Short mmCIF file of C-alpha atoms in Angstrom, two decimals:
data_model
loop_
_atom_site.label_atom_id
_atom_site.label_comp_id
_atom_site.label_asym_id
_atom_site.label_seq_id
_atom_site.Cartn_x
_atom_site.Cartn_y
_atom_site.Cartn_z
CA MET M 1 102.14 100.16 -38.89
CA ASP M 2 98.85 98.39 -38.40
CA MET M 3 96.52 97.55 -41.29
CA LEU M 4 93.23 99.42 -41.58
CA TRP M 5 90.97 97.59 -39.13
CA ASN M 6 87.84 97.53 -41.27
CA GLY M 7 89.47 97.60 -44.82
CA TRP M 8 92.72 96.99 -46.54
CA GLY M 9 96.15 98.19 -46.08
CA ASP M 10 97.42 101.65 -45.39
CA PRO M 11 94.55 104.09 -44.67
CA ALA M 12 96.63 106.93 -46.27
CA ARG M 13 96.33 105.07 -49.61
CA ALA M 14 92.52 104.96 -49.70
CA THR M 15 91.20 106.62 -52.86
CA PRO M 16 87.50 107.27 -53.70
CA LEU M 17 86.20 106.13 -57.04
CA PRO M 18 86.19 108.66 -59.98
CA GLU M 19 82.63 110.02 -60.66
CA ALA M 20 82.75 108.37 -63.97
CA VAL M 21 82.97 104.87 -62.30
CA THR M 22 80.38 105.69 -59.58
CA GLY M 23 77.94 106.87 -62.22
CA LEU M 24 78.62 103.66 -64.19
CA LEU M 25 77.84 101.55 -61.13
CA ARG M 26 74.69 103.50 -60.58
CA ASP M 27 73.32 103.31 -64.07
CA LEU M 28 74.46 99.82 -65.05
CA LEU M 29 74.21 97.88 -61.74
CA GLY M 30 71.73 99.90 -59.68
CA VAL M 31 74.34 100.55 -56.92
CA THR M 32 73.06 103.08 -54.26
CA PRO M 33 75.01 104.54 -51.25
CA PRO M 34 75.00 102.54 -48.04
CA ALA M 35 72.24 103.52 -45.65
CA THR M 36 74.66 103.94 -42.72
CA ALA M 37 78.07 105.14 -42.22
CA PRO M 38 80.89 102.57 -41.34
CA ALA M 39 81.48 101.96 -37.59
CA VAL M 40 84.29 103.93 -35.90
CA LEU M 41 86.91 101.91 -34.05
CA ALA M 42 86.93 104.21 -31.10
CA ASP M 43 83.23 103.78 -30.55
CA LEU M 44 83.35 99.96 -30.36
CA VAL M 45 82.97 98.33 -27.08
CA LEU M 46 83.73 94.64 -26.31
CA PRO M 47 82.77 92.70 -23.16
CA GLU M 48 85.63 92.10 -20.71
CA ALA M 49 88.12 89.51 -22.01
CA PRO M 50 86.89 86.09 -20.82
CA LEU M 51 90.47 84.95 -19.90
CA PRO M 52 90.73 83.41 -16.56
CA GLU M 53 93.39 85.03 -14.14
CA ALA M 54 95.21 81.75 -13.77
CA ALA M 55 95.46 81.28 -17.47
CA HIS M 56 96.62 84.84 -17.85
CA ARG M 57 99.39 84.30 -15.48
CA THR M 58 100.50 80.99 -17.08
CA LEU M 59 100.55 82.58 -20.55
CA LEU M 60 102.49 85.58 -19.29
CA ALA M 61 105.20 83.28 -17.84
CA ALA M 62 105.31 81.38 -21.08
CA LEU M 63 106.14 84.65 -22.88
CA GLY M 64 108.90 85.64 -20.56
CA GLY M 65 106.82 87.74 -18.25
CA ARG M 66 106.71 90.67 -20.80
CA PRO M 67 103.48 92.62 -19.86
CA ASP M 68 102.81 93.56 -23.52
CA ALA M 69 103.10 90.04 -24.78
CA VAL M 70 99.53 89.34 -23.55
CA ARG M 71 97.11 91.98 -24.76
CA THR M 72 93.44 92.19 -23.69
CA ASP M 73 92.66 95.77 -24.71
CA THR M 74 89.74 96.40 -27.01
CA GLU M 75 91.67 97.56 -30.02
CA SER M 76 94.09 94.71 -30.06
CA ARG M 77 91.31 92.13 -29.86
CA ILE M 78 89.25 93.86 -32.64
CA ARG M 79 92.29 94.09 -34.98
CA HIS M 80 92.66 90.27 -34.62
CA LEU M 81 88.93 89.51 -35.08
CA ARG M 82 88.54 88.70 -38.81
CA GLY M 83 90.43 88.61 -42.03
CA LYS M 84 89.79 90.64 -45.23
CA SER M 85 87.17 88.90 -47.29
CA THR M 86 84.24 91.15 -48.32
CA PRO M 87 81.92 89.51 -45.61
CA ASP M 88 84.61 90.09 -43.05
CA LEU M 89 84.80 93.75 -44.03
CA LEU M 90 81.05 94.16 -44.16
CA ARG M 91 80.67 92.85 -40.67
CA MET M 92 83.43 95.07 -39.38
CA ARG M 93 82.00 98.08 -41.05
CA ALA M 94 78.62 97.23 -39.40
CA GLY M 95 80.36 97.28 -35.96
CA ASP M 96 79.86 93.40 -35.48
CA THR M 97 82.50 92.51 -32.86
CA SER M 98 81.21 88.98 -32.22
CA GLY M 99 83.84 86.36 -31.93
CA ALA M 100 86.72 88.72 -30.84
CA PRO M 101 89.57 86.78 -29.25
CA ALA M 102 89.91 86.92 -25.49
CA ALA M 103 93.55 87.98 -25.78
CA VAL M 104 96.27 88.49 -28.30
CA LEU M 105 99.69 86.83 -27.54
CA LEU M 106 102.99 87.96 -29.07
CA PRO M 107 105.74 85.34 -28.85
CA GLU M 108 109.35 86.10 -29.87
CA SER M 109 110.80 82.56 -30.49
CA HIS M 110 110.05 78.95 -31.33
CA ASP M 111 110.55 78.05 -27.63
CA GLU M 112 107.99 80.65 -26.59
CA VAL M 113 105.45 79.29 -29.08
CA LEU M 114 106.00 75.85 -27.70
CA ALA M 115 105.48 77.14 -24.10
CA VAL M 116 102.34 78.95 -25.16
CA LEU M 117 100.93 75.80 -26.69
CA ARG M 118 101.65 73.85 -23.55
CA ALA M 119 100.04 76.55 -21.39
CA ALA M 120 96.90 76.87 -23.63
CA ALA M 121 96.43 73.05 -23.68
CA GLY M 122 96.69 73.09 -19.85
CA HIS M 123 93.88 75.47 -19.52
CA GLY M 124 91.80 74.15 -22.49
CA LEU M 125 92.12 77.37 -24.49
CA ALA M 126 91.82 77.52 -28.32
CA LEU M 127 94.56 79.17 -30.36
CA LEU M 128 94.51 80.76 -33.75
CA PRO M 129 97.93 81.59 -35.47
CA PHE M 130 97.82 85.17 -36.97
CA GLY M 131 100.15 86.31 -39.57
CA GLY M 132 99.38 89.42 -41.71
CA GLY M 133 95.70 89.17 -41.23
CA THR M 134 95.05 89.00 -45.02
CA SER M 135 92.91 85.83 -45.27
CA VAL M 136 89.98 86.09 -47.70
CA VAL M 137 88.39 82.70 -47.00
CA GLY M 138 87.43 82.75 -43.32
CA GLY M 139 90.82 81.62 -42.16
CA LEU M 140 90.52 83.87 -39.17
CA THR M 141 86.99 83.10 -38.11
CA PRO M 142 87.33 79.63 -36.49
CA GLU M 143 84.58 77.74 -34.87
CA ARG M 144 84.82 77.31 -31.14
CA THR M 145 82.70 77.22 -27.95
CA GLY M 146 85.25 78.28 -25.37
CA VAL M 147 88.00 80.84 -24.99
CA LEU M 148 89.99 81.70 -28.17
CA LEU M 149 93.44 83.27 -28.25
CA ALA M 150 95.08 85.00 -31.15
CA LEU M 151 98.76 84.12 -31.55
CA ASP M 152 100.26 87.01 -33.45
CA LEU M 153 103.69 86.17 -34.83
CA ARG M 154 104.78 89.56 -35.92
CA ARG M 155 107.77 89.70 -33.40
CA MET M 156 109.20 86.53 -35.08
CA ASP M 157 110.58 88.55 -37.86
CA ARG M 158 114.17 87.70 -38.39
CA LEU M 159 116.33 86.28 -41.19
CA LEU M 160 117.80 83.19 -39.30
CA ASP M 161 120.23 81.95 -41.97
CA LEU M 162 121.29 82.70 -45.57
CA ASP M 163 123.36 80.23 -47.51
CA PRO M 164 124.66 81.81 -50.77
CA VAL M 165 126.21 78.68 -52.04
CA SER M 166 123.07 76.63 -51.75
CA ARG M 167 120.94 79.66 -52.37
CA THR M 168 118.70 79.04 -49.38
CA ALA M 169 117.42 81.40 -46.57
CA THR M 170 115.64 80.58 -43.37
CA LEU M 171 113.18 83.08 -42.26
CA GLU M 172 110.82 83.37 -39.14
CA PRO M 173 107.07 83.25 -39.93
CA GLY M 174 106.23 86.85 -39.06
CA VAL M 175 108.46 88.56 -41.61
CA ARG M 176 106.30 90.42 -44.06
CA ALA M 177 107.09 89.93 -47.64
CA PRO M 178 108.60 93.52 -48.32
CA GLU M 179 110.83 93.00 -45.31
CA ALA M 180 111.82 89.56 -46.59
CA GLU M 181 112.68 91.05 -49.97
CA ALA M 182 114.84 93.82 -48.35
CA LEU M 183 116.70 91.27 -46.10
CA LEU M 184 117.50 89.08 -49.06
CA ALA M 185 118.29 91.96 -51.31
CA ALA M 186 120.95 93.12 -48.89
CA HIS M 187 122.72 89.97 -49.93
CA GLY M 188 121.89 90.21 -53.66
CA PHE M 189 118.94 87.76 -53.61
CA THR M 190 115.14 87.72 -54.05
CA LEU M 191 112.53 85.23 -53.12
CA GLY M 192 110.38 86.22 -56.25
CA HIS M 193 107.09 85.80 -54.44
CA PHE M 194 104.68 88.61 -55.11
CA PRO M 195 101.06 87.91 -54.44
CA GLN M 196 98.46 90.61 -54.46
CA SER M 197 98.72 90.55 -50.62
CA TYR M 198 102.49 91.09 -50.86
CA GLU M 199 102.62 94.39 -48.93
CA TRP M 200 101.00 92.81 -45.71
CA ALA M 201 101.28 89.06 -45.88
CA THR M 202 103.95 87.08 -44.19
CA ILE M 203 106.30 84.20 -44.86
CA GLY M 204 104.41 81.92 -42.40
CA GLY M 205 101.08 82.82 -43.98
CA PHE M 206 102.50 82.03 -47.39
CA ALA M 207 103.42 78.54 -46.30
CA ALA M 208 100.33 77.86 -44.37
CA THR M 209 98.09 78.72 -47.35
CA ARG M 210 100.12 77.42 -50.23
CA SER M 211 100.35 80.90 -51.66
CA SER M 212 101.00 81.67 -55.29
CA GLY M 213 102.57 84.78 -56.46
CA GLN M 214 101.97 86.92 -59.59
CA ALA M 215 105.31 86.00 -60.87
CA SER M 216 104.66 82.21 -60.39
CA ALA M 217 105.32 81.40 -64.17
CA GLY M 218 108.99 82.28 -63.56
CA TYR M 219 109.57 81.70 -59.79
CA GLY M 220 107.08 79.12 -59.10
CA ARG M 221 104.46 78.87 -56.31
CA PHE M 222 105.55 79.33 -52.76
CA ASP M 223 105.09 75.64 -51.88
CA GLU M 224 107.64 74.97 -54.80
CA MET M 225 110.10 77.38 -53.05
CA VAL M 226 109.95 75.78 -49.52
CA LEU M 227 112.79 73.37 -48.72
CA GLY M 228 112.21 73.03 -44.99
CA LEU M 229 109.81 73.92 -42.26
CA THR M 230 109.65 73.87 -38.41
CA LEU M 231 106.33 73.40 -36.81
CA ALA M 232 105.57 73.89 -33.08
CA THR M 233 102.71 71.56 -31.93
CA PRO M 234 101.08 70.91 -28.50
CA GLU M 235 102.95 67.52 -28.76
CA GLY M 236 106.46 68.94 -29.58
CA THR M 237 108.45 70.08 -32.61
CA LEU M 238 108.34 68.76 -36.12
CA ASP M 239 111.32 69.49 -38.33
CA THR M 240 111.24 68.82 -42.10
CA GLY M 241 113.58 69.34 -44.99
CA ARG M 242 117.01 67.79 -44.56
CA ALA M 243 117.86 68.02 -48.27
CA PRO M 244 116.42 69.62 -51.34
CA ARG M 245 114.86 66.35 -52.35
CA SER M 246 114.52 63.08 -50.73
CA ALA M 247 113.11 59.58 -51.26
CA ALA M 248 112.98 58.99 -47.52
CA GLY M 249 109.14 58.24 -47.22
CA PRO M 250 106.38 60.63 -47.87
CA ASP M 251 107.41 64.42 -47.76
CA LEU M 252 106.22 65.73 -44.36
CA ARG M 253 106.73 69.37 -45.63
CA HIS M 254 103.42 68.89 -47.48
CA LEU M 255 101.53 68.00 -44.31
CA ILE M 256 102.50 71.48 -43.08
CA LEU M 257 102.09 73.38 -46.29
CA GLY M 258 98.46 74.38 -46.67
CA SER M 259 97.63 73.25 -43.15
CA GLU M 260 96.56 76.81 -42.16
CA GLY M 261 97.42 76.54 -38.48
CA ALA M 262 95.23 73.40 -37.90
CA PHE M 263 98.18 71.08 -37.24
CA GLY M 264 100.68 73.40 -35.50
CA VAL M 265 102.32 76.81 -35.67
CA ILE M 266 105.05 77.31 -38.39
CA THR M 267 107.97 78.91 -36.61
CA SER M 268 110.56 79.01 -39.43
CA VAL M 269 110.60 78.44 -43.24
CA THR M 270 113.67 77.61 -45.41
CA VAL M 271 113.20 78.65 -48.94
CA ARG M 272 115.29 78.65 -52.12
CA ILE M 273 116.31 82.18 -53.37
CA ARG M 274 117.43 83.69 -56.67
CA PRO M 275 119.78 86.41 -57.63
CA VAL M 276 118.16 89.83 -57.89
CA PRO M 277 117.23 90.13 -61.60
CA GLU M 278 119.32 92.62 -63.70
CA VAL M 279 116.33 93.80 -65.63
CA ARG M 280 112.53 93.55 -65.60
CA ARG M 281 110.37 93.98 -68.84
CA TYR M 282 106.58 94.02 -68.82
CA GLU M 283 104.44 94.40 -71.91
CA GLY M 284 100.92 93.90 -73.21
CA TRP M 285 99.55 91.74 -76.01
CA ARG M 286 96.12 91.74 -77.45
CA PHE M 287 93.98 88.75 -78.62
CA ALA M 288 90.57 88.72 -80.38
CA SER M 289 89.07 86.40 -77.77
CA PHE M 290 89.71 84.65 -74.43
CA ALA M 291 89.82 81.26 -76.19
CA GLU M 292 92.55 82.56 -78.53
CA GLY M 293 94.52 84.08 -75.73
CA SER M 294 94.22 81.00 -73.70
CA ALA M 295 95.59 78.82 -76.40
CA ALA M 296 98.57 81.13 -76.76
CA LEU M 297 99.21 80.96 -73.03
CA ARG M 298 99.00 77.19 -73.02
CA ARG M 299 101.65 77.06 -75.88
CA LEU M 300 104.09 79.06 -73.83
CA ALA M 301 103.38 77.17 -70.64
CA GLN M 302 103.88 73.79 -72.32
CA ASP M 303 106.59 74.52 -74.88
CA GLY M 304 108.19 77.71 -73.80
CA PRO M 305 109.97 79.95 -73.59
CA ARG M 306 108.01 80.72 -70.40
CA PRO M 307 107.88 84.40 -69.25
CA THR M 308 108.16 85.21 -65.59
CA VAL M 309 104.73 86.69 -65.45
CA LEU M 310 101.93 85.56 -67.75
CA ARG M 311 98.23 86.67 -67.39
CA LEU M 312 95.22 87.03 -69.61
CA SER M 313 92.08 89.01 -68.98
CA ASP M 314 88.77 87.98 -70.47
CA GLU M 315 86.78 90.42 -72.67
CA THR M 316 84.82 91.92 -69.82
CA GLU M 317 87.81 92.51 -67.47
CA THR M 318 89.79 94.10 -70.38
CA LEU M 319 86.82 96.41 -71.39
CA ILE M 320 86.30 97.54 -67.76
CA GLY M 321 90.02 98.21 -67.50
CA LEU M 322 90.76 96.00 -64.55
CA ALA M 323 93.57 94.36 -66.49
CA GLN M 324 95.28 97.79 -66.15
CA PRO M 325 94.51 99.29 -62.73
CA ASP M 326 96.08 102.64 -63.59
CA ALA M 327 93.55 102.93 -66.48
CA LEU M 328 90.44 102.41 -64.42
CA GLY M 329 88.13 105.34 -64.65
CA SER M 330 89.27 106.49 -68.07
CA ALA M 331 86.41 106.21 -70.66
CA PRO M 332 87.13 103.38 -73.06
CA GLY M 333 88.31 104.52 -76.50
CA ARG M 334 88.70 108.23 -75.46
CA PRO M 335 91.86 110.08 -76.64
CA ASP M 336 92.81 110.62 -73.14
CA ALA M 337 92.73 106.96 -72.20
CA PRO M 338 96.23 105.58 -71.39
CA GLY M 339 97.85 104.59 -74.59
CA GLY M 340 95.39 106.46 -76.75
CA PRO M 341 91.93 105.56 -78.25
CA ASP M 342 93.04 102.19 -79.43
CA ALA M 343 94.69 101.14 -76.22
CA PRO M 344 93.56 97.87 -74.45
CA GLY M 345 90.43 98.66 -72.64
CA GLY M 346 88.85 100.33 -75.67
CA PRO M 347 85.51 98.89 -76.99
CA ASP M 348 87.17 96.67 -79.61
CA ALA M 349 90.08 95.58 -77.27
CA GLY M 350 89.31 91.84 -77.11
CA CYS M 351 91.54 90.43 -74.37
CA LEU M 352 94.75 91.85 -72.83
CA ALA M 353 97.66 89.58 -71.84
CA VAL M 354 100.31 90.92 -69.50
CA VAL M 355 103.74 89.30 -70.23
CA GLY M 356 106.70 90.05 -68.04
CA PHE M 357 110.35 88.81 -68.12
CA GLU M 358 112.96 89.12 -65.27
CA GLY M 359 116.61 87.91 -65.19
CA THR M 360 119.83 88.67 -66.91
CA GLU M 361 119.86 91.07 -69.83
CA GLU M 362 120.75 88.21 -72.14
CA ASP M 363 118.31 85.67 -70.95
CA THR M 364 115.49 88.16 -70.75
CA ALA M 365 116.04 89.33 -74.39
CA ARG M 366 116.24 85.75 -75.56
CA ARG M 367 113.06 84.66 -73.78
CA ARG M 368 111.13 87.86 -74.78
CA ALA M 369 111.98 87.33 -78.48
CA GLY M 370 110.98 83.67 -78.39
CA ALA M 371 107.78 84.40 -76.54
CA ALA M 372 106.93 87.19 -79.01
CA ALA M 373 107.18 84.70 -81.94
CA VAL M 374 104.83 82.23 -80.17
CA LEU M 375 102.29 84.97 -79.27
CA ALA M 376 102.30 86.46 -82.67
CA ALA M 377 101.94 83.08 -84.38
CA SER M 378 98.98 82.47 -82.03
CA GLY M 379 97.04 85.43 -83.22
CA GLY M 380 98.41 88.06 -80.77
CA THR M 381 99.40 91.69 -81.51
CA ARG M 382 101.68 93.77 -79.42
CA ALA M 383 100.05 96.48 -77.35
CA GLY M 384 103.33 98.04 -76.29
CA ARG M 385 105.09 98.33 -72.92
CA GLU M 386 102.46 100.64 -71.31
CA PRO M 387 99.85 98.01 -70.55
CA GLY M 388 102.38 95.79 -68.82
CA GLU M 389 103.91 98.65 -66.90
CA SER M 390 100.49 99.94 -65.87
CA TRP M 391 99.71 96.50 -64.48
CA ALA M 392 103.06 96.37 -62.64
CA ARG M 393 102.51 99.79 -61.04
CA GLY M 394 98.97 98.94 -59.91
CA ARG M 395 99.44 95.26 -59.09
CA TYR M 396 98.75 95.67 -55.43
CA SER M 397 95.89 98.18 -55.73
CA ALA M 398 92.91 95.94 -56.32
CA PRO M 399 92.11 95.53 -52.53
CA TYR M 400 92.09 99.39 -52.19
CA LEU M 401 89.67 99.41 -55.08
CA ARG M 402 87.36 96.91 -53.38
CA ASP M 403 87.25 99.26 -50.33
CA ALA M 404 86.21 102.15 -52.59
CA LEU M 405 83.58 99.96 -54.16
CA LEU M 406 82.18 99.08 -50.74
CA ASP M 407 82.15 102.74 -49.92
CA THR M 408 79.79 103.42 -52.90
CA GLY M 409 77.41 100.64 -51.85
CA ALA M 410 78.72 98.17 -54.32
CA LEU M 411 79.33 94.44 -53.48
CA ALA M 412 82.81 93.53 -54.66
CA GLU M 413 84.57 90.13 -54.15
CA THR M 414 86.85 87.57 -55.81
CA LEU M 415 87.13 83.81 -56.01
CA GLU M 416 89.58 81.58 -57.77
CA THR M 417 90.11 78.02 -59.00
CA ALA M 418 92.16 76.00 -61.26
CA ALA M 419 91.80 73.03 -63.69
CA TYR M 420 93.44 71.12 -66.49
CA TRP M 421 93.66 73.06 -69.92
CA SER M 422 91.00 70.83 -71.40
CA ARG M 423 88.52 71.72 -68.71
CA LEU M 424 89.32 75.40 -68.39
CA PRO M 425 86.80 76.76 -71.00
CA GLY M 426 83.95 74.85 -69.44
CA LEU M 427 84.98 76.02 -65.96
CA HIS M 428 85.15 79.57 -67.07
CA GLN M 429 81.73 79.51 -68.60
CA ALA M 430 80.14 77.52 -65.64
CA VAL M 431 81.36 79.96 -62.95
CA ARG M 432 80.35 83.06 -64.97
CA ASP M 433 76.96 81.71 -65.67
CA THR M 434 76.31 80.61 -62.12
CA LEU M 435 77.29 83.97 -60.52
CA THR M 436 75.40 85.87 -63.06
CA ALA M 437 72.24 83.80 -62.76
CA THR M 438 72.30 83.62 -58.88
CA LEU M 439 72.87 87.38 -58.42
CA THR M 440 70.46 88.32 -61.09
CA GLU M 441 67.75 86.13 -59.68
CA ALA M 442 68.32 87.99 -56.29
CA GLY M 443 67.64 91.35 -58.00
CA THR M 444 71.21 92.56 -58.40
CA PRO M 445 72.57 91.72 -61.85
CA PRO M 446 76.40 91.54 -61.68
CA LEU M 447 79.43 92.40 -63.61
CA VAL M 448 81.58 89.15 -63.65
CA MET M 449 85.16 89.43 -64.88
CA CYS M 450 87.95 86.91 -65.08
CA HIS M 451 91.64 86.43 -65.84
CA ILE M 452 94.07 83.56 -66.02
CA SER M 453 96.49 84.42 -63.19
CA HIS M 454 98.87 81.40 -63.04
CA VAL M 455 99.88 78.87 -65.79
CA TYR M 456 101.37 75.41 -65.69
CA GLU M 457 102.26 72.88 -68.31
CA ASN M 458 99.08 70.99 -67.58
CA GLY M 459 96.49 73.70 -66.60
CA ALA M 460 95.91 77.09 -65.29
CA SER M 461 94.11 79.17 -62.72
CA LEU M 462 91.13 81.29 -63.14
CA TYR M 463 90.54 84.33 -60.93
CA PHE M 464 87.05 85.99 -60.95
CA THR M 465 85.97 89.35 -59.78
CA VAL M 466 82.31 90.05 -59.11
CA VAL M 467 80.65 93.50 -58.75
CA SER M 468 77.00 94.07 -58.01
CA ALA M 469 74.63 96.13 -55.82
CA GLN M 470 74.75 94.92 -52.24
CA GLY M 471 71.10 94.00 -51.68
CA ALA M 472 69.17 94.29 -48.42
CA ASP M 473 71.57 91.77 -46.56
CA PRO M 474 74.97 91.89 -48.40
CA VAL M 475 76.63 89.11 -46.37
CA ALA M 476 73.84 86.71 -47.01
CA HIS M 477 73.59 87.89 -50.57
CA TRP M 478 77.18 87.04 -51.32
CA THR M 479 77.15 83.89 -49.43
CA ARG M 480 74.34 82.45 -51.62
CA ALA M 481 76.27 83.44 -54.63
CA LYS M 482 79.62 82.05 -53.43
CA HIS M 483 78.02 78.67 -52.42
CA ALA M 484 76.50 78.29 -55.81
CA ALA M 485 79.86 79.10 -57.50
CA ASN M 486 81.59 76.58 -55.19
CA ASP M 487 79.17 73.99 -56.36
CA ALA M 488 79.79 74.95 -60.01
CA ILE M 489 83.51 74.65 -59.60
CA LEU M 490 83.48 71.13 -58.33
CA ALA M 491 80.95 70.09 -60.89
CA ALA M 492 83.09 71.52 -63.73
CA GLY M 493 86.28 69.71 -62.54
CA GLY M 494 87.96 72.63 -60.84
CA THR M 495 89.70 72.70 -57.52
CA ILE M 496 87.94 74.62 -54.78
CA THR M 497 90.93 76.89 -54.31
CA HIS M 498 94.18 77.53 -56.23
CA HIS M 499 95.91 79.96 -53.83
CA HIS M 500 93.52 81.57 -51.33
CA GLY M 501 93.46 78.56 -49.01
CA VAL M 502 90.55 76.78 -47.44
CA GLY M 503 89.68 78.60 -44.16
CA THR M 504 86.08 78.13 -43.21
CA ASP M 505 84.50 79.38 -46.37
CA HIS M 506 85.81 76.57 -48.45
CA ARG M 507 86.02 73.87 -45.90
CA ASP M 508 82.78 71.99 -46.76
CA TRP M 509 83.69 71.88 -50.40
CA TYR M 510 87.28 70.87 -49.62
CA VAL M 511 85.82 67.91 -47.75
CA ARG M 512 83.99 66.95 -50.90
CA GLU M 513 87.13 67.38 -53.06
CA ALA M 514 89.41 65.40 -50.67
CA GLY M 515 86.81 62.54 -50.12
CA GLY M 516 86.01 60.70 -46.90
CA LEU M 517 89.23 58.65 -46.67
CA GLY M 518 91.37 61.69 -47.36
CA VAL M 519 89.61 63.65 -44.61
CA ALA M 520 89.95 60.76 -42.23
CA ALA M 521 93.79 60.76 -42.89
CA LEU M 522 94.04 64.40 -42.24
CA ARG M 523 91.97 63.95 -39.01
CA ALA M 524 94.42 61.31 -37.84
CA VAL M 525 97.30 63.74 -38.45
CA LYS M 526 95.34 66.40 -36.32
CA ARG M 527 94.75 64.04 -33.68
CA THR M 528 98.44 63.14 -33.44
CA LEU M 529 99.80 66.65 -33.47
CA ASP M 530 96.86 68.51 -31.68
CA PRO M 531 94.97 65.83 -29.66
CA ALA M 532 92.84 68.31 -27.87
CA GLY M 533 91.78 70.07 -31.14
CA LEU M 534 92.63 73.40 -29.81
CA LEU M 535 94.52 74.85 -32.86
CA ALA M 536 92.42 76.81 -35.48
CA PRO M 537 89.13 74.78 -34.68
CA GLY M 538 86.96 74.43 -37.68
CA VAL M 539 89.65 75.80 -40.07
CA LEU M 540 90.54 73.46 -42.91
CA LEU M 541 88.60 70.57 -41.37
CA PRO M 542 85.20 70.61 -39.57
CA ALA M 543 85.66 70.70 -35.84
CA ASP M 544 85.06 67.35 -34.05
#
């Protein structure tokens, strides 16, 4: 099944906002319904695909002569036009089809990818690898002046190898996360990678963007899971990962991880796997303030015992109910609110932490008891199992909520960063203040929410959600606020992205973060692997 072309996920799961929420948006933020209805896919028209006939024949031969492996129909091209950021969706809803690829290619093997790269290079055609299409940072809006092709990897969806002794698995890049879990579960294993994009994102996309899942406190980030990668480039094949660890020079895996298709096309990923957990336990804890809760999370991250899932919503996010997606729309403090009038989300709720444990019965019980002692000693009070279970039930629903907000005329978007623990309070305040000031000055005062989404011994990630009225030009409106927030992040000592990737939206700030010499080194890598600069032009690095 294809993803909704101008929104998120399965169209059957789209749910309008409750009247209580739309009324709050109207009264608090001045949100008004959109002036025009969203464009309809069947009504969109594209110019004829600008793919030369000779190039079409060469590409078709590279893909084994399968007629459906080179697609130039309007719907296929539109479905590979952009990602899923709010600006992407706003443009799609407005019927803006500029920049559509000339064709969509569907290889079935590493050798076919190599053949496509050679064919594209021979005809001077730019290529953009396409996984689940879930980028929210302009990763699917490259900069190019010539013909662009989308290289859709969905047919490369096999489990190539599973080694139960070493606990490793090798998967092709087009395997979507739910299918990967099903393939591994058949052998008693799990990857343990559950980002918010889980239902649609792919293994190759996780590697290409250095993804981080919601259970990263226990399972680690995706780049920590990767043991080996195979990369197809216009210059040949790069294989990395002979052993779990090595001192044989710099680790070439880390040239590929996070490269976002700019250096080559990932055609297989070898990952470490874990046994499927016997039990899963999620619960809520309440803290009087974000500062108090952050200190408690730091204690667990640094001294343990570390939970599998560890998250903390600030006061605003807790009050609105975004910490518990199932509770959104219930009036705070009402008797019918989930968990009763004193449940997290009530007017005196402070900050809600979600704490989860997965593993064997014995290990889970031990870590849960130890973590409870630390949280209680840090000022936390138990909020029961319902807040944690509510979060687990709704953990993939936020993108659907964003679609519903756009339907009402609200602007809704997210951004994230990370920093060392000592810098986290200042970073949190700087981004909140900047977003609030920028959008308020533009006439649309926002609601700015935040949570700690990933923790480490030395720091943590901050994930912001912003809601406001759209303004006269919502794309330009958000772009100004996003750029101001990016400046604030770097000034406050944060990284420009923790897990969403660079794409084109973060690229100019990534250049500042990496520095001139770092960018020069990366350009040298690109010139070696992609000398004609045909892969993902303008993504990650400015185009030459």
